[in-house]
CSV table of C-alpha atoms in Angstrom, one decimal:
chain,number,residue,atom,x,y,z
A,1,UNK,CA,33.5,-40.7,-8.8
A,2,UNK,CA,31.0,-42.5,-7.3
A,3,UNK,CA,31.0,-45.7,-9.4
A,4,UNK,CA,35.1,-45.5,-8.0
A,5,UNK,CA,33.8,-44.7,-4.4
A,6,UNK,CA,31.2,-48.3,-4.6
A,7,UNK,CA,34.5,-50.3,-6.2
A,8,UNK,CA,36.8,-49.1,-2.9
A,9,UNK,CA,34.0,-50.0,-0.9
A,10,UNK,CA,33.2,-53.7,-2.1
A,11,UNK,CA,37.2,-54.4,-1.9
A,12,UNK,CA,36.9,-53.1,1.5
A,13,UNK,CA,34.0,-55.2,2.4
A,14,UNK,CA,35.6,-58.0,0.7
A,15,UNK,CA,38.6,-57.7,2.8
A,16,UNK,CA,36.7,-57.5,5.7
A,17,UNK,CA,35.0,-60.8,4.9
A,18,UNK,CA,38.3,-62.4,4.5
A,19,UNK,CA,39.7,-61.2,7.7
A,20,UNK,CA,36.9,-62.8,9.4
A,21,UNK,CA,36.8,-65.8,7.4
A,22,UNK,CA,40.0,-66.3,8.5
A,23,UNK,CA,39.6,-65.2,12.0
A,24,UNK,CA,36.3,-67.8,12.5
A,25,UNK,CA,38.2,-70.5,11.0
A,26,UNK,CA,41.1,-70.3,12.9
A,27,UNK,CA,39.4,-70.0,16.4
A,28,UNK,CA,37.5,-73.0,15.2
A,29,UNK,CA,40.6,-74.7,14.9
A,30,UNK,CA,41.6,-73.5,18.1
A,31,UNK,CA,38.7,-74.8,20.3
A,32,UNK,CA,39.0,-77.9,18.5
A,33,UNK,CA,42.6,-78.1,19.1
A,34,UNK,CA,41.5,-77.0,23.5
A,35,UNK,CA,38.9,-79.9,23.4
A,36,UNK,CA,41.4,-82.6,22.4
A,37,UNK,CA,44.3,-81.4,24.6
A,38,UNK,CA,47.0,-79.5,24.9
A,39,UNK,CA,49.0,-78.0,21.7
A,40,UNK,CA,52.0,-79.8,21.5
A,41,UNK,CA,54.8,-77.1,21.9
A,42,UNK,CA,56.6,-78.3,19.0
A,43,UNK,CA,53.4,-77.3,16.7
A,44,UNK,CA,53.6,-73.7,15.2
A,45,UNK,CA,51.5,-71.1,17.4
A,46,UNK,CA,47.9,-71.0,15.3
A,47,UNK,CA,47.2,-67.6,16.6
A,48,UNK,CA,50.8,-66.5,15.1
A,49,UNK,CA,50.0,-68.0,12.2
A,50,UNK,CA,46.8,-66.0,11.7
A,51,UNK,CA,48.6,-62.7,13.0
A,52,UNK,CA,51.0,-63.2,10.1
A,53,UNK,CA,48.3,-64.1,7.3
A,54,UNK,CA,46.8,-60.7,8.5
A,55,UNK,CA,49.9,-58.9,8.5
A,56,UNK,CA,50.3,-60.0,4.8
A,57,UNK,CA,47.2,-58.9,3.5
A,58,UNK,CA,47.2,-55.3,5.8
A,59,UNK,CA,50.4,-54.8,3.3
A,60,UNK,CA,48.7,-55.7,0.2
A,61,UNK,CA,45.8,-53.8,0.6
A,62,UNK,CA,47.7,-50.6,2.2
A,63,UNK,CA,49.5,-50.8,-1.3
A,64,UNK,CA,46.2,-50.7,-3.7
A,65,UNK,CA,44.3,-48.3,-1.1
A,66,UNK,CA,47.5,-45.8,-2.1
A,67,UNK,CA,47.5,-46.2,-5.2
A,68,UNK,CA,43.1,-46.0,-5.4
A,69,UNK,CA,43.7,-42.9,-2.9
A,70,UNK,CA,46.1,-41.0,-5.2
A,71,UNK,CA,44.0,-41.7,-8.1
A,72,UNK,CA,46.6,-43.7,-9.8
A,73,UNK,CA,46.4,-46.9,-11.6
A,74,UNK,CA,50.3,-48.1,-11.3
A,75,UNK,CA,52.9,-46.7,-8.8
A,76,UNK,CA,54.7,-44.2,-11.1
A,77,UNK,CA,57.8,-45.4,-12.8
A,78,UNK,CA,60.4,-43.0,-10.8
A,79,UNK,CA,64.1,-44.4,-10.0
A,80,UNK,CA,66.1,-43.5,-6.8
A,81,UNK,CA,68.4,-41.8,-8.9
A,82,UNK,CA,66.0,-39.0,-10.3
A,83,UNK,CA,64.3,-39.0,-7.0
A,84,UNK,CA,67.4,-37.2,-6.7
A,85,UNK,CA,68.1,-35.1,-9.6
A,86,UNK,CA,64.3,-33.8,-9.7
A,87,UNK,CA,64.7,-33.2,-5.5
A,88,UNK,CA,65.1,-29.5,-5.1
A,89,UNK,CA,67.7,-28.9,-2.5
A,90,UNK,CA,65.3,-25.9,-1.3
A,91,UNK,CA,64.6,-24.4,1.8
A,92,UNK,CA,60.5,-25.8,2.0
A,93,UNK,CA,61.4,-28.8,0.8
A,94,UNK,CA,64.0,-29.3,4.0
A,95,UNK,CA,61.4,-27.6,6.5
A,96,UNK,CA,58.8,-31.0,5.2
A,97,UNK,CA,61.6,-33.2,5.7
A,98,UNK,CA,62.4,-32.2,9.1
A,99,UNK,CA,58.9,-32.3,10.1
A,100,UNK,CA,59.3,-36.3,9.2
A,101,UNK,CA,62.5,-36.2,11.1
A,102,UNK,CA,61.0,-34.4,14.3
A,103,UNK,CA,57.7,-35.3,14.7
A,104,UNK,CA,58.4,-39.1,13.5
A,105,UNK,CA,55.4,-42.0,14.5
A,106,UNK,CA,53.0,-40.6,17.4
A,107,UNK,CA,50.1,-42.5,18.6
A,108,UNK,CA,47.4,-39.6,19.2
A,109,UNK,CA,44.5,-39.5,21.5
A,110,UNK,CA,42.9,-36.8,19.1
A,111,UNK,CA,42.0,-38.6,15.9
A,112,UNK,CA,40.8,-36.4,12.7
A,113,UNK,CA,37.1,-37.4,11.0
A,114,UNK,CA,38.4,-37.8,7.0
A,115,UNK,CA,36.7,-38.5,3.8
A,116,UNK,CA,38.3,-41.5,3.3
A,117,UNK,CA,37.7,-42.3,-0.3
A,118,UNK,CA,40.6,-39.8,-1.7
A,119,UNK,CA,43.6,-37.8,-1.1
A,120,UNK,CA,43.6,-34.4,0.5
A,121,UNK,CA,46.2,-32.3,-0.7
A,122,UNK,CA,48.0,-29.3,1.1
A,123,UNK,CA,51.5,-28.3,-0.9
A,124,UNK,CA,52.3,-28.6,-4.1
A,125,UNK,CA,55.9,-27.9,-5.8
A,126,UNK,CA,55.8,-27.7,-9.6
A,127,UNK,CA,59.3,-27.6,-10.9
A,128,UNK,CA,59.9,-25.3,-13.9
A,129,UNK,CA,60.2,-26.7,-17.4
A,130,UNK,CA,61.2,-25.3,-20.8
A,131,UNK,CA,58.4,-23.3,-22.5
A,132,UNK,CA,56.5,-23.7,-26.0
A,133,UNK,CA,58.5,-22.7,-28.7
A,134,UNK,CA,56.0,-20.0,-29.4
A,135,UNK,CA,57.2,-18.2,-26.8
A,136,UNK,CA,60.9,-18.4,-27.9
A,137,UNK,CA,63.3,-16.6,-29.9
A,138,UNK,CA,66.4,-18.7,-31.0
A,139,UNK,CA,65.9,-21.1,-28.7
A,140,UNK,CA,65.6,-19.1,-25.4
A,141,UNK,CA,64.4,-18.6,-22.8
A,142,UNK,CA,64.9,-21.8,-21.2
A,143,UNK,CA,63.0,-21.4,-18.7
A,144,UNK,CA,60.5,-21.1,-17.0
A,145,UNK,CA,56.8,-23.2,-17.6
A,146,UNK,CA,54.7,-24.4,-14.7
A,147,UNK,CA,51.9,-26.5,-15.9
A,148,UNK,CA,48.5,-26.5,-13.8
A,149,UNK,CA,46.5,-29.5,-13.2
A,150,UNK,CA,42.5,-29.7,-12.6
A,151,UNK,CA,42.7,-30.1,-8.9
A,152,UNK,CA,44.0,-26.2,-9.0
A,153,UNK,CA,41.3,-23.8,-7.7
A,154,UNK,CA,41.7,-20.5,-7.6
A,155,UNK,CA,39.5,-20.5,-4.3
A,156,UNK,CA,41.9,-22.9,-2.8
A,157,UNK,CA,45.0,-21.2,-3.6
A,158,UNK,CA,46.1,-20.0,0.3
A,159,UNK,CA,49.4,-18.9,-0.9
A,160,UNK,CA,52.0,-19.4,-4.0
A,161,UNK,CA,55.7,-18.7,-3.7
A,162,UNK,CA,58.2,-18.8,-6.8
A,163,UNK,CA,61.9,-19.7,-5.3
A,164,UNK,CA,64.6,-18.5,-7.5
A,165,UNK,CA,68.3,-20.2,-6.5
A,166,UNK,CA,71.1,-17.2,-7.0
A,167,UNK,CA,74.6,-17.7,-7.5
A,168,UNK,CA,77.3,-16.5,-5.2
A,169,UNK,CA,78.3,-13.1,-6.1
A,170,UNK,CA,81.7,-11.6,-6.2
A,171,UNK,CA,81.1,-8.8,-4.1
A,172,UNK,CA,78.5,-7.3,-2.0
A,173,UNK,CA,75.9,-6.1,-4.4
A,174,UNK,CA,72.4,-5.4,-5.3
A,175,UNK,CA,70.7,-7.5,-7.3
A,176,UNK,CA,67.7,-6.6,-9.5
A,177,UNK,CA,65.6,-9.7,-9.3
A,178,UNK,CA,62.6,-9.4,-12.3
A,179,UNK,CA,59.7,-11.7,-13.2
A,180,UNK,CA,58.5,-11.2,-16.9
A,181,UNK,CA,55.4,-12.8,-18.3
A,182,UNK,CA,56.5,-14.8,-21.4
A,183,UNK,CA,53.8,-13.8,-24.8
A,184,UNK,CA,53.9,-15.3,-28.1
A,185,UNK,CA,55.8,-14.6,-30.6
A,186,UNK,CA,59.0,-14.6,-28.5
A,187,UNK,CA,58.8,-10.8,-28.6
A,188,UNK,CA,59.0,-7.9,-25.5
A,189,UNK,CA,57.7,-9.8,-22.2
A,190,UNK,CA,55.5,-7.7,-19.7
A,191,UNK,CA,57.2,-7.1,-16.4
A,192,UNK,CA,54.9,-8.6,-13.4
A,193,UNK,CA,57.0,-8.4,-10.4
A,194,UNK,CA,60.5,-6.6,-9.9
A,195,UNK,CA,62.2,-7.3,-6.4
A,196,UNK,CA,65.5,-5.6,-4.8
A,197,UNK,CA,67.9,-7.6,-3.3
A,198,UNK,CA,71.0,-6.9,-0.9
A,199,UNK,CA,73.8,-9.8,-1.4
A,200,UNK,CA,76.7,-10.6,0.8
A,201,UNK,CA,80.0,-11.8,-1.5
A,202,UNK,CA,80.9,-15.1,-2.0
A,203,UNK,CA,77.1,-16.6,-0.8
A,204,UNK,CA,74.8,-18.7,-2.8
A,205,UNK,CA,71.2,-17.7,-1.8
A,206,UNK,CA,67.6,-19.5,-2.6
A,207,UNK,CA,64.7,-16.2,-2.9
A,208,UNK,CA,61.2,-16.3,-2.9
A,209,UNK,CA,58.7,-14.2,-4.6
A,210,UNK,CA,55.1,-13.9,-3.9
A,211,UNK,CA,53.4,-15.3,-6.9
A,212,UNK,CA,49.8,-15.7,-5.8
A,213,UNK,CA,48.3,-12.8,-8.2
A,214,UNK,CA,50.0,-14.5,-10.9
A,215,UNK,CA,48.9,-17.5,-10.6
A,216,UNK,CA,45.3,-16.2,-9.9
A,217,UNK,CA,45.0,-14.6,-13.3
A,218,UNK,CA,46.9,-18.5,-14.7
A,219,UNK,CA,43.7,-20.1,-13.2
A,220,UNK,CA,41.0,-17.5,-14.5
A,221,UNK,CA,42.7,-17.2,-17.8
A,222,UNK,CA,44.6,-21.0,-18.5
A,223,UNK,CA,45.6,-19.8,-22.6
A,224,UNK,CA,47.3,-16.7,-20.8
A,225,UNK,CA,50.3,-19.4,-19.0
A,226,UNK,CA,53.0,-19.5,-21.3
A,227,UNK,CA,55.6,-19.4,-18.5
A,228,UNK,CA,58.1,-16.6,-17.1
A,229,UNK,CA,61.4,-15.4,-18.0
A,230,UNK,CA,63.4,-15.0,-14.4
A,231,UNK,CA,66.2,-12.7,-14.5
A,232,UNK,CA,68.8,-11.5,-11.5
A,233,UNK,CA,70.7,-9.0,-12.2
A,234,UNK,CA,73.5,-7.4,-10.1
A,235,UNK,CA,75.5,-4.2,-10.2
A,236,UNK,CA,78.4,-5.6,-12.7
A,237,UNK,CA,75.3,-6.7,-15.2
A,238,UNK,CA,75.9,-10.5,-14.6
A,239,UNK,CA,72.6,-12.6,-13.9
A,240,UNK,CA,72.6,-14.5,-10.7
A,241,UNK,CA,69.0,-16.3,-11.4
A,242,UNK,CA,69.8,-20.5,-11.9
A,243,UNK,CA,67.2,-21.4,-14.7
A,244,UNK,CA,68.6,-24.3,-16.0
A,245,UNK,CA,70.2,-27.3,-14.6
A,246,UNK,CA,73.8,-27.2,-15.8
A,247,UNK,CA,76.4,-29.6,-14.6
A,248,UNK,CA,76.6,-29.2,-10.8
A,249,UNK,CA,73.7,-27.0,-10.4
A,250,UNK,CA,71.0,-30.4,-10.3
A,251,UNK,CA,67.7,-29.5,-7.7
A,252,UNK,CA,68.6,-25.4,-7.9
A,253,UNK,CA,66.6,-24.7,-10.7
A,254,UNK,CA,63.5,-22.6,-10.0
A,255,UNK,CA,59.9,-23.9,-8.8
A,256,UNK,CA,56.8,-22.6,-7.3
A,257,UNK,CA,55.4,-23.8,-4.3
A,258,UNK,CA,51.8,-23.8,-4.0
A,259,UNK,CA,49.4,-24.2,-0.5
A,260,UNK,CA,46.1,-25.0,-0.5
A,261,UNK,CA,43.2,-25.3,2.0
A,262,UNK,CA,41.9,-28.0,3.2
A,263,UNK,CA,37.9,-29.0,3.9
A,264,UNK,CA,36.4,-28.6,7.5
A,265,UNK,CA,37.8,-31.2,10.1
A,266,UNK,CA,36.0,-32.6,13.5
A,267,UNK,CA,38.6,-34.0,16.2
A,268,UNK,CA,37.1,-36.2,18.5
A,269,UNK,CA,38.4,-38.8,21.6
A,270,UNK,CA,39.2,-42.2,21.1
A,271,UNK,CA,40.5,-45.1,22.5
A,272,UNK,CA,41.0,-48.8,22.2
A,273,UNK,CA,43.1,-52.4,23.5
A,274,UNK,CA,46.2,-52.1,22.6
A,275,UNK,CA,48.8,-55.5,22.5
A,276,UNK,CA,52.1,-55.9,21.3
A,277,UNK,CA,53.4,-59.3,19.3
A,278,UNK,CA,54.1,-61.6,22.1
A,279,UNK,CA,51.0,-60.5,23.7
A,280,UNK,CA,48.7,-63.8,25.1
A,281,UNK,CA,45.1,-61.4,24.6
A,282,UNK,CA,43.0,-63.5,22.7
A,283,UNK,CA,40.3,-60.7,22.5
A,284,UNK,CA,40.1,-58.3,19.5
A,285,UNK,CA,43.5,-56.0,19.9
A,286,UNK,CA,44.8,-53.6,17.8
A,287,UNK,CA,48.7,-54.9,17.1
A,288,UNK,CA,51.7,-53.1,15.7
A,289,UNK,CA,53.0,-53.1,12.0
A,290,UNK,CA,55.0,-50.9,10.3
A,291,UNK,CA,54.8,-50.1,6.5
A,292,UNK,CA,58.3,-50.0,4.4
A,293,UNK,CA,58.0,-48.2,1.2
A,294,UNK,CA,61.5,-48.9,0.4
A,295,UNK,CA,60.9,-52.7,1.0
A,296,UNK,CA,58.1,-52.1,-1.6
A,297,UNK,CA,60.3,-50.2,-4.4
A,298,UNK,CA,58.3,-47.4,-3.8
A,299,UNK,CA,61.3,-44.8,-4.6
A,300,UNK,CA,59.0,-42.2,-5.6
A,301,UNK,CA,57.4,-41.6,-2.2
A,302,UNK,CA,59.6,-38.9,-0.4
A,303,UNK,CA,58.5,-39.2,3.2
A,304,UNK,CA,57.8,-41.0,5.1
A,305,UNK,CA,60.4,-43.8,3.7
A,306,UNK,CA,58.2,-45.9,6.9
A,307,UNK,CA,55.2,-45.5,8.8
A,308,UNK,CA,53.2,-47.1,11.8
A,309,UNK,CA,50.4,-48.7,10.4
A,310,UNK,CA,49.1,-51.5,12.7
A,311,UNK,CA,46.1,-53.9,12.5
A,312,UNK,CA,43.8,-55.7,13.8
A,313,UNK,CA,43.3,-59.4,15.4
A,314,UNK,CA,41.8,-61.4,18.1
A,315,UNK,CA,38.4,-63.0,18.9
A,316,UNK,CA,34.9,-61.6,19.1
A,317,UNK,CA,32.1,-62.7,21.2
A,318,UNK,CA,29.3,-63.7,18.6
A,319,UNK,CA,27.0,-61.7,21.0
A,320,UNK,CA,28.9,-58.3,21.0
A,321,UNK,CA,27.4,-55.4,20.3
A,322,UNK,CA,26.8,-54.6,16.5
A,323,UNK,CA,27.3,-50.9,16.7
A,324,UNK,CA,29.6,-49.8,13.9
A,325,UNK,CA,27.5,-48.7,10.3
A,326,UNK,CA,29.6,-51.4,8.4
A,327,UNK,CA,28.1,-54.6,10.6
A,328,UNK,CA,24.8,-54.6,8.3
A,329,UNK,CA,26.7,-54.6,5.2
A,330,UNK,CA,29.3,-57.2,6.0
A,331,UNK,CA,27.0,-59.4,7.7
A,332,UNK,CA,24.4,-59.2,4.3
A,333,UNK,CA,27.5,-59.9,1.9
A,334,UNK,CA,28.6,-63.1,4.0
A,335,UNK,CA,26.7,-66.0,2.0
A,336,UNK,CA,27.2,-68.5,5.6
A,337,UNK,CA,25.3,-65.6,7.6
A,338,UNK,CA,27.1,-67.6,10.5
A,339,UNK,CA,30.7,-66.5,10.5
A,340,UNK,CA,30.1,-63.6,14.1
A,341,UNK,CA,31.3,-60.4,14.5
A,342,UNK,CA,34.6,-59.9,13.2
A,343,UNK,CA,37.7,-58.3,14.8
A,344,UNK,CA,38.2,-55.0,12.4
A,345,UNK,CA,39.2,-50.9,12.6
A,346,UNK,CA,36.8,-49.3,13.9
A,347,UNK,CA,38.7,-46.0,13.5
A,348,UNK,CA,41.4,-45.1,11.2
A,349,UNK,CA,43.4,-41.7,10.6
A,350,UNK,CA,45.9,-40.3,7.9
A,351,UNK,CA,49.2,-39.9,7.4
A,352,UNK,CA,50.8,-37.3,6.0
A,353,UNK,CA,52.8,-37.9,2.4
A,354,UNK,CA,55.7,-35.9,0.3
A,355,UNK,CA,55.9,-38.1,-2.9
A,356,UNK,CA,56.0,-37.3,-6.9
A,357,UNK,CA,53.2,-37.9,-9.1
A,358,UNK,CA,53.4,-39.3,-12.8
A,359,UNK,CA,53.8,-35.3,-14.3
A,360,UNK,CA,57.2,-35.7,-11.9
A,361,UNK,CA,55.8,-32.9,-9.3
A,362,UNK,CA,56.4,-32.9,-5.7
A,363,UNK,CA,52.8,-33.0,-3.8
A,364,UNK,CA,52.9,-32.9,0.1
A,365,UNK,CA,49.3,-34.3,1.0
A,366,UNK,CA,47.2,-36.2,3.5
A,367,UNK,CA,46.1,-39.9,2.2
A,368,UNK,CA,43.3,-41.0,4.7
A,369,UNK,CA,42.6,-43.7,6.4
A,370,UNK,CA,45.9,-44.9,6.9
A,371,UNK,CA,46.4,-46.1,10.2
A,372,UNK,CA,44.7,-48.1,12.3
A,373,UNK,CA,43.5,-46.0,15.5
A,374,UNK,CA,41.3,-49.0,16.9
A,375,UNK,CA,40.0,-52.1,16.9
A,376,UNK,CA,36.7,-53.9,17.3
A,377,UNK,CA,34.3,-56.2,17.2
A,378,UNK,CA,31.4,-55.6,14.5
């Protein structure tokens, strides 16, 4: 952890260093450029030329800072179309999406203190898959295994909710909705949770069932998870309970949606020069950029398909005040000593992220340090 914690932070520095080289040498240019005269109009803008070689590299490093802040060495290998298939069409996967939909890109005054090394993760949806054959008996049951990963902690674990999709019924009925713990052996499964339901005809219906003691004894006691067997029963006998994903049933098969807490946050004022593209500031400003994952064949990222990301640009008096932790480090790792303060975020906050990860589950989490709040001079 920490030797990848000193690696972020030299590629950080690094990028810092060439922001600034590039900032010096293009000012340099520019006062040049005033002291023989006027910029002949036909000549490309040298400001918009640096604007656009930072724009370039904000992108590029957004991209590896994703990827370093998930943890993962290569985007995963996920197509559009089973971004689609895997997608449960789910009630708290829709509430997520709407939040995207609703709240959209907003500029707050109130900026959140991260780590900004790593994600923080809030939800996580785990889609069933078949068991080991241990557990089976002539092949069934199909369904259902949810398998754990190490960032799972039983002292995190706010709340866990298993969402069962039922099929329409043919008359108003009561179904009988059980939740069996699968043994080895593929013998008689102990009962853990039976539910009652009451079911209007002809209505298709997703359920969920409070899991959370379940999975409590999953984390205390990993070689007892061999899965569930999910059953629905109504009046008539027939099981309602979707466990598998036949032919027109794709993103109704069960999964368990998991919330966990998050460390301690500090909120705290902030503010900063703002300028938009055609702007004439040649002082350190914060400009706008927004991040398309689509543009970046990122298909495995579920929301937000686009975000506000912005960046920084502008000249700094060589005599500005030094008073951002970073100044010592950057000023030490620049071999010229000469280059000045250099226009850079001085604050940055997260952005919120529904995506898959390489085991092909659904994580809603926060990636830090993903927008740029303010710029400055340091």
């Amino acid at each position: 952890m920490r030797s990848s914690h000193i690696g972020l932070t030299l590629l950080m520095l690094l990028a810092a260093l060439s922001l600034c080289d590039t900032q010096t040498h293009t000012h340099t240019q520019s006062s040049w450029s005033a002291s023989a005269g006027p910029e002949d109009p036909s000549e490309p803008c040298s400001t918009c030329d640096m604007r656009q070689q930072i724009k370039s590299m904000r992108l590029n490093a957004i991209k590896s800072q994703i990827l370093s802040k998930l943890r993962m060495k290569e985007a995963p290998n996920i197509s559009r179309d089973v971004v689609k298939q895997l997608l449960p069409r789910a009630p708290p996967l829709q509430q997520l999406l709407d939040q995207y939909d609703v709240l959209g890109d907003d500029n707050r005054d109130l900026v959140v203190d991260e780590d900004d090394e790593h994600a923080v993760t809030e939800t996580i949806m785990m889609m069933a898959t078949e068991p080991d054959p241990a557990v089976q008996a002539d092949g069934s049951p199909k369904c259902c295994l949810f398998s754990l990963t190490p960032k799972f902690q039983a002292s995190r674990v706010l709340r866990a909710q298993l969402w069962v999709h039922l099929r329409a019924a043919e008359e108003a009925t009561a179904v009988f909705l059980q939740i069996s713990r699968l043994t080895p052996g593929g013998g008689r499964h102990a009962r853990v949770r039976s539910l009652k339901l009451d079911v209007k005809a002809g209505a298709a219906s997703w359920q969920s069932i409070d899991v959370k003691q379940v999975l409590s004894v999953w984390l205390r006691q990993p070689d007892t998870n061999w899965g569930i067997h999910i059953n629905a029963y109504d009046n008539a006998g027939n099981d309602l309970a979707v466990t598998s994903a036949e032919p027109g049933q794709e993103g109704l098969q069960p999964f368990m949606e998991v919330k966990l807490s998050e460390g301690p946050r500090r909120l705290r004022r902030d503010a900063g020069l703002d300028c938009d593209e055609n702007s004439p500031e040649s002082r350190c400003c914060r400009y706008p950029l927004t991040v398309d994952f689509e543009d970046f064949g990122w298909d495995w990222i579920i929301a937000p398909k686009r975000y506000k990301a912005n960046y920084c640009s502008g000249e700094c008096e060589y005599m500005h005040l030094q008073k951002y932790p970073h100044t010592h480090l950057v000023n030490k790792a620049n071999p010229r000593g000469n280059a000045g303060p250099c226009c850079t975020p001085t604050k940055m906050s997260p952005i919120n992220m529904l995506y898959f990860n390489r085991k092909e589950q659904i994580i809603y989490g926060k990636i830090p340090s993903m927008v740029v709040d303010r710029c400055g001079c340091s």
